[in-house]
């Protein structure tokens, strides 16, 4: 998923669940920050104190994506939570939608609702949980199971808007690779082969670009390698249905958070998911890009009493969390950093990584680090 869901959608669903605006904003910021916390350079304070960020993502072209250890510390716990289905380890590491492991993770993290970093932890949880509804079928460790047959990726029910979008995306590749063989074949050959496979091998859903992250997309693909324990070789996916399931699950999680800590509740907003399901489905169907979908989330929240008729604050980490992190060396008292949301995000991320890799996965016999 992308910022339209990880921030704006999460923000809206938090309000719908009855959380107050401050809580919804912190959760949403932490949710998106999982994709943005890419560095771990140490920041030094003259007192001798240090702040070492928790990296929760790498940029697509980062060479660290090729490091299998980095894959297992970053992609598995934060973006491709294993579903533990099948017999072979590589199959059990494949992410599954709303898996039993994902539900257990949610329940575990909700147990920290009284801790200072509770909201930041819920944001991390929201990101990981939501991604199971988009990244299912792919693994956070390089594997032949992630590879697909490029020429057999097919967009279904393509509308003129979607056609125009992909035409625009492919224009620079036309100049580089020419148009022989058709635009769709060229863009797939250039992006999928040169981009995903060269930079990340068979990591995650790189072989199908960002198709799993587009909520409106109806598409089909065929895995390259056949495995006896794979239930489907050719897969048809309707992202809108999966994203809608994810929205419902997130709403339920936020309701439980409010029950566990009444301080996060508002009293001025909140409602059943069913009453706004149609409106959310309409947002997920928007094909004009993540900015338009983010705008639609904002308009829904502003105009519907169930969301409190509030304004979603724009996501601006450079003016908030990232600035607080970078200003650490200049603090008069370095202990003040413990009150920053960005520090609490690092606490939450560290707890989550340890829990998934050292407790949750080993409980199911999955030893990955």
Coordinates of C-alpha atoms in Angstrom, one line a residue:
X1 CA 0.0 0.0 0.0
X2 CA 1.0 3.6 -0.4
X3 CA 0.5 6.9 1.4
X4 CA -3.1 7.3 0.4
X5 CA -3.9 4.2 2.5
X6 CA -1.1 4.1 5.1
X7 CA -1.6 7.7 6.2
X8 CA -4.9 9.2 5.0
X9 CA -6.9 6.0 5.1
X10 CA -5.5 5.0 8.5
X11 CA -6.2 8.5 9.8
X12 CA -9.8 8.3 8.6
X13 CA -10.4 4.8 9.9
X14 CA -9.0 5.8 13.3
X15 CA -11.6 8.6 13.5
X16 CA -14.4 6.3 12.4
X17 CA -13.4 4.0 15.2
X18 CA -14.0 6.8 17.7
X19 CA -10.4 7.8 18.4
X20 CA -9.7 11.4 19.0
X21 CA -7.9 13.4 16.3
X22 CA -4.6 13.6 18.1
X23 CA -4.5 9.8 18.5
X24 CA -5.5 9.2 14.9
X25 CA -2.8 11.6 13.6
X26 CA 0.0 10.0 15.6
X27 CA -1.1 6.5 14.5
X28 CA -1.4 7.6 10.8
X29 CA 2.0 9.3 10.9
X30 CA 3.7 6.3 12.4
X31 CA 2.0 4.1 9.8
X32 CA 3.4 6.0 6.9
X33 CA 6.7 6.6 8.6
X34 CA 7.4 2.9 8.4
X35 CA 8.0 3.5 4.7
X36 CA 10.0 6.6 5.3
X37 CA 12.4 5.6 8.1
X38 CA 15.2 4.5 5.8
X39 CA 18.3 5.7 7.6
X40 CA 20.0 4.6 10.8
X41 CA 22.9 7.0 10.9
X42 CA 23.8 7.8 14.5
X43 CA 23.2 11.3 15.9
X44 CA 25.6 12.3 18.6
X45 CA 25.0 14.7 21.5
X46 CA 27.9 16.6 23.1
X47 CA 26.9 15.0 26.4
X48 CA 27.8 11.6 25.0
X49 CA 24.2 10.6 24.4
X50 CA 23.4 9.0 21.1
X51 CA 20.2 8.6 19.0
X52 CA 20.3 5.7 16.6
X53 CA 17.2 5.6 14.4
X54 CA 15.4 2.3 13.6
X55 CA 15.4 1.6 9.9
X56 CA 12.1 0.1 8.8
X57 CA 12.4 0.4 5.0
X58 CA 14.9 0.7 2.2
X59 CA 14.5 2.7 -1.0
X60 CA 13.8 0.4 -4.0
X61 CA 17.3 1.0 -5.5
X62 CA 19.2 0.6 -2.2
X63 CA 21.9 -1.9 -2.5
X64 CA 21.0 -3.2 1.0
X65 CA 18.0 -4.8 -0.5
X66 CA 20.4 -7.4 -1.9
X67 CA 21.6 -8.2 1.5
X68 CA 19.6 -11.2 2.7
X69 CA 20.2 -10.2 6.4
X70 CA 18.7 -6.8 5.7
X71 CA 15.8 -8.4 3.9
X72 CA 15.0 -10.4 7.0
X73 CA 15.3 -7.5 9.5
X74 CA 13.4 -5.0 7.3
X75 CA 11.1 -6.6 4.8
X76 CA 9.9 -9.6 6.7
X77 CA 8.8 -7.9 10.0
X78 CA 7.5 -4.6 8.5
X79 CA 6.2 -5.3 5.0
X80 CA 5.7 -9.0 4.3
X81 CA 4.7 -10.6 7.5
X82 CA 4.9 -14.4 6.9
X83 CA 1.6 -16.3 6.7
X84 CA 3.0 -19.7 7.8
X85 CA 1.1 -21.7 5.2
X86 CA 2.6 -24.7 3.4
X87 CA 5.4 -27.1 4.2
X88 CA 8.6 -25.7 2.9
X89 CA 10.2 -22.7 4.7
X90 CA 10.1 -20.5 1.6
X91 CA 6.4 -21.1 1.2
X92 CA 5.7 -20.5 4.9
X93 CA 7.5 -17.1 4.6
X94 CA 5.1 -16.0 2.0
X95 CA 2.8 -13.2 3.2
X96 CA -0.9 -14.1 3.6
X97 CA -3.9 -11.9 3.9
X98 CA -5.1 -11.5 7.5
X99 CA -3.2 -14.5 8.6
X100 CA -3.4 -16.1 12.1
X101 CA 0.1 -14.7 12.8
X102 CA -1.1 -11.2 11.8
X103 CA -4.1 -11.4 14.1
X104 CA -1.8 -12.6 16.9
X105 CA 0.5 -9.7 16.3
X106 CA -2.4 -7.3 16.6
X107 CA -3.6 -8.7 19.9
X108 CA -0.1 -8.7 21.3
X109 CA 0.5 -5.0 20.4
X110 CA -2.9 -3.9 21.7
X111 CA -1.6 -5.1 25.1
X112 CA 0.7 -2.1 25.2
X113 CA -2.2 0.4 25.0
X114 CA -1.1 2.0 28.3
X115 CA 2.5 2.5 27.3
X116 CA 3.9 5.9 26.3
X117 CA 4.6 4.6 22.8
X118 CA 1.2 2.9 22.4
X119 CA 0.0 5.2 19.5
X120 CA 3.2 4.9 17.6
X121 CA 3.1 1.1 18.1
X122 CA -0.4 1.1 16.7
X123 CA 0.8 3.0 13.7
X124 CA 3.5 0.4 13.0
X125 CA 1.0 -2.4 13.6
X126 CA -1.5 -0.7 11.2
X127 CA 1.2 -0.6 8.4
X128 CA 2.2 -4.2 8.8
X129 CA -1.4 -5.5 9.2
X130 CA -2.6 -3.4 6.2
X131 CA 0.2 -4.7 4.0
X132 CA -1.0 -8.3 4.5
X133 CA -4.1 -7.3 2.5
X134 CA -1.9 -6.0 -0.4
X135 CA 1.4 -8.0 -0.3
X136 CA -0.1 -11.5 0.1
X137 CA 1.3 -14.1 -2.2
X138 CA 4.9 -12.6 -2.0
X139 CA 7.7 -13.0 0.4
X140 CA 10.0 -10.5 2.2
X141 CA 13.0 -12.8 1.5
X142 CA 14.5 -13.3 -2.0
X143 CA 13.0 -16.4 -3.4
X144 CA 12.1 -18.0 -6.7
X145 CA 8.6 -18.1 -5.4
X146 CA 8.3 -14.3 -5.9
X147 CA 9.2 -14.4 -9.6
X148 CA 6.5 -14.1 -12.2
X149 CA 6.3 -14.5 -16.0
X150 CA 6.5 -11.0 -17.2
X151 CA 4.6 -11.5 -20.5
X152 CA 1.7 -13.0 -18.6
X153 CA 0.9 -10.1 -16.3
X154 CA -2.5 -8.8 -17.5
X155 CA -4.6 -5.9 -16.5
X156 CA -8.3 -6.8 -16.5
X157 CA -11.3 -4.5 -17.0
X158 CA -8.9 -1.7 -18.1
X159 CA -10.7 1.7 -18.2
X160 CA -9.5 4.6 -20.4
X161 CA -8.2 6.3 -17.2
X162 CA -6.1 3.3 -16.3
X163 CA -4.9 3.1 -19.9
X164 CA -3.9 6.7 -19.9
X165 CA -2.1 6.3 -16.6
X166 CA 0.1 3.5 -17.8
X167 CA 0.7 5.2 -21.1
X168 CA 2.1 8.1 -19.1
X169 CA 4.2 5.9 -16.9
X170 CA 5.7 4.2 -19.9
X171 CA 6.5 7.2 -22.1
X172 CA 10.2 7.5 -21.0
X173 CA 10.6 3.7 -21.7
X174 CA 9.3 4.2 -25.2
X175 CA 12.2 6.6 -25.9
X176 CA 14.7 4.2 -24.5
X177 CA 13.5 0.8 -25.8
X178 CA 11.3 1.8 -28.7
X179 CA 7.8 0.5 -29.5
X180 CA 8.4 -2.6 -31.3
X181 CA 6.2 -5.4 -30.0
X182 CA 3.7 -3.0 -28.4
X183 CA 3.8 -0.6 -25.5
X184 CA 2.7 -3.0 -22.8
X185 CA 5.3 -5.6 -23.7
X186 CA 8.0 -2.9 -23.8
X187 CA 7.2 -1.4 -20.4
X188 CA 7.0 -4.9 -18.8
X189 CA 10.3 -5.9 -20.3
X190 CA 12.1 -2.7 -19.3
X191 CA 10.6 -2.1 -15.8
X192 CA 10.2 -5.7 -14.6
X193 CA 13.4 -7.1 -15.9
X194 CA 15.8 -4.2 -15.7
X195 CA 14.3 -2.6 -12.6
X196 CA 12.9 -5.2 -10.2
X197 CA 15.0 -8.2 -11.0
X198 CA 18.3 -6.3 -11.3
X199 CA 17.9 -4.2 -8.2
X200 CA 16.1 -6.7 -5.8
X201 CA 16.2 -10.1 -7.5
X202 CA 13.1 -11.9 -6.4
X203 CA 12.5 -9.7 -3.4
X204 CA 8.9 -9.0 -2.4
X205 CA 6.5 -8.0 -5.1
X206 CA 9.2 -6.2 -7.2
X207 CA 8.5 -8.5 -10.1
X208 CA 5.0 -7.1 -10.4
X209 CA 6.0 -3.5 -9.6
X210 CA 3.4 -1.6 -7.5
X211 CA 0.4 -3.5 -8.9
X212 CA -0.5 -4.9 -5.4
X213 CA -0.4 -1.4 -4.0
X214 CA -3.0 0.0 -6.4
X215 CA -6.4 -0.3 -4.7
X216 CA -8.5 0.0 -7.9
X217 CA -6.6 -2.6 -9.9
X218 CA -8.0 -5.9 -11.2
X219 CA -5.2 -7.9 -12.6
X220 CA -3.8 -11.4 -13.2
X221 CA -0.3 -12.9 -13.2
X222 CA 1.4 -16.3 -13.4
X223 CA 4.3 -17.3 -11.2
X224 CA 7.5 -18.4 -13.0
X225 CA 8.4 -21.4 -11.0
X226 CA 6.1 -24.3 -10.1
X227 CA 6.0 -25.7 -6.6
X228 CA 4.0 -28.7 -5.4
X229 CA 2.8 -26.8 -2.3
X230 CA 1.6 -23.7 -4.2
X231 CA -2.2 -23.7 -4.5
X232 CA -2.4 -21.5 -7.6
X233 CA 0.1 -20.9 -10.4
X234 CA -2.0 -18.3 -12.1
X235 CA -3.6 -15.7 -9.8
X236 CA -6.4 -13.2 -10.5
X237 CA -6.6 -10.4 -8.0
X238 CA -9.2 -7.7 -7.3
X239 CA -7.3 -5.2 -5.2
X240 CA -10.4 -3.2 -4.3
X241 CA -12.0 -6.2 -2.5
X242 CA -8.8 -6.9 -0.6
X243 CA -8.2 -3.3 0.4
X244 CA -11.8 -3.0 1.6
X245 CA -11.3 -6.1 3.8
X246 CA -8.2 -4.4 5.1
X247 CA -10.0 -1.2 5.9
X248 CA -12.6 -3.2 7.9
X249 CA -9.9 -5.0 9.8
X250 CA -8.1 -1.8 10.7
X251 CA -11.3 -0.2 11.9
X252 CA -11.9 -3.1 14.2
X253 CA -8.3 -2.9 15.5
X254 CA -8.7 0.8 16.3
X255 CA -12.0 0.1 18.1
X256 CA -10.2 -2.3 20.3
X257 CA -7.5 0.2 21.0
X258 CA -10.1 2.7 22.2
X259 CA -11.6 0.0 24.5
X260 CA -8.1 -0.7 25.9
X261 CA -7.3 2.9 26.6
X262 CA -10.2 5.3 27.0
X263 CA -7.9 8.3 26.8
X264 CA -7.6 7.8 23.1
X265 CA -11.4 8.0 22.5
X266 CA -13.2 11.1 21.4
X267 CA -16.9 10.9 22.0
X268 CA -17.5 13.3 19.2
X269 CA -16.9 10.9 16.3
X270 CA -17.2 7.3 15.5
X271 CA -19.5 4.9 13.6
X272 CA -20.0 1.4 12.2
X273 CA -17.9 0.4 9.2
X274 CA -21.0 -0.8 7.4
X275 CA -22.5 2.7 7.3
X276 CA -19.6 4.1 5.2
X277 CA -18.5 1.0 3.4
X278 CA -19.9 2.2 0.1
X279 CA -18.1 5.6 0.4
X280 CA -14.8 3.9 1.2
X281 CA -15.2 1.5 -1.7
X282 CA -15.7 4.5 -4.0
X283 CA -12.4 6.0 -2.8
X284 CA -10.5 2.7 -3.4
X285 CA -11.9 2.7 -7.0
X286 CA -10.3 6.1 -7.9
X287 CA -7.8 5.5 -10.7
X288 CA -6.3 9.0 -10.8
X289 CA -3.4 8.3 -8.5
X290 CA -2.6 8.3 -4.8
X291 CA -2.9 12.1 -4.4
X292 CA -6.5 12.0 -5.7
X293 CA -7.4 9.2 -3.3
X294 CA -5.7 11.0 -0.4
X295 CA -7.8 14.1 -1.3
X296 CA -11.0 11.9 -1.4
X297 CA -10.2 10.6 2.1
X298 CA -9.9 14.2 3.3
X299 CA -13.2 15.1 1.7
X300 CA -14.9 12.1 3.3
X301 CA -13.7 13.0 6.8
X302 CA -14.5 16.7 6.4
X303 CA -18.1 16.0 5.2
X304 CA -19.3 13.0 7.2
X305 CA -20.3 13.2 10.9
X306 CA -19.1 9.7 11.5
X307 CA -15.6 10.9 11.0
X308 CA -16.2 14.1 13.1
X309 CA -16.3 16.5 10.1
X310 CA -12.6 17.2 10.8
X311 CA -9.7 18.2 8.6
X312 CA -7.0 15.6 8.1
X313 CA -3.7 17.3 8.6
X314 CA -1.3 16.8 5.7
X315 CA 1.6 14.4 6.2
X316 CA 4.7 16.5 6.7
X317 CA 7.4 14.5 8.4
X318 CA 10.2 16.9 7.5
X319 CA 8.5 19.5 9.6
X320 CA 7.8 17.2 12.5
X321 CA 9.3 13.8 13.3
X322 CA 12.3 14.0 11.0
X323 CA 13.1 17.5 12.2
X324 CA 12.9 16.4 15.8
X325 CA 15.3 13.6 15.0
X326 CA 17.8 15.8 13.3
X327 CA 17.6 18.4 16.1
X328 CA 18.7 15.9 18.7
X329 CA 22.3 17.0 18.8
X330 CA 21.2 20.6 19.6
X331 CA 19.0 19.7 22.6
X332 CA 19.9 21.2 25.9
X333 CA 18.9 18.1 27.6
X334 CA 19.1 14.9 25.5
X335 CA 16.6 13.1 27.7
X336 CA 13.9 15.4 26.3
X337 CA 14.1 13.2 23.2
X338 CA 12.2 10.5 25.0
X339 CA 9.0 12.7 24.7
X340 CA 9.3 13.0 20.9
X341 CA 7.0 10.9 18.8
X342 CA 9.9 10.0 16.5
X343 CA 11.7 8.5 19.5
X344 CA 8.6 6.6 20.5
X345 CA 8.4 5.4 16.9
X346 CA 11.9 3.9 17.3
X347 CA 10.8 2.3 20.6
X348 CA 7.7 0.8 18.9
X349 CA 9.7 -0.4 15.8
X350 CA 12.3 -2.0 18.0
X351 CA 9.7 -3.8 20.1
X352 CA 7.8 -4.9 16.9
X353 CA 10.9 -6.2 15.2
X354 CA 12.0 -8.2 18.2
X355 CA 8.6 -9.6 18.8
X356 CA 8.1 -10.8 15.2
X357 CA 11.6 -12.2 14.7
X358 CA 12.4 -13.5 18.2
X359 CA 9.0 -14.5 19.6
X360 CA 6.1 -14.7 17.1
X361 CA 7.8 -16.5 14.2
X362 CA 9.9 -18.9 16.4
X363 CA 6.7 -19.9 18.2
X364 CA 5.6 -21.3 14.8
X365 CA 9.0 -22.8 14.1
X366 CA 10.1 -20.1 11.7
X367 CA 13.7 -19.2 12.5
X368 CA 14.7 -16.4 10.0
X369 CA 17.4 -14.5 11.9

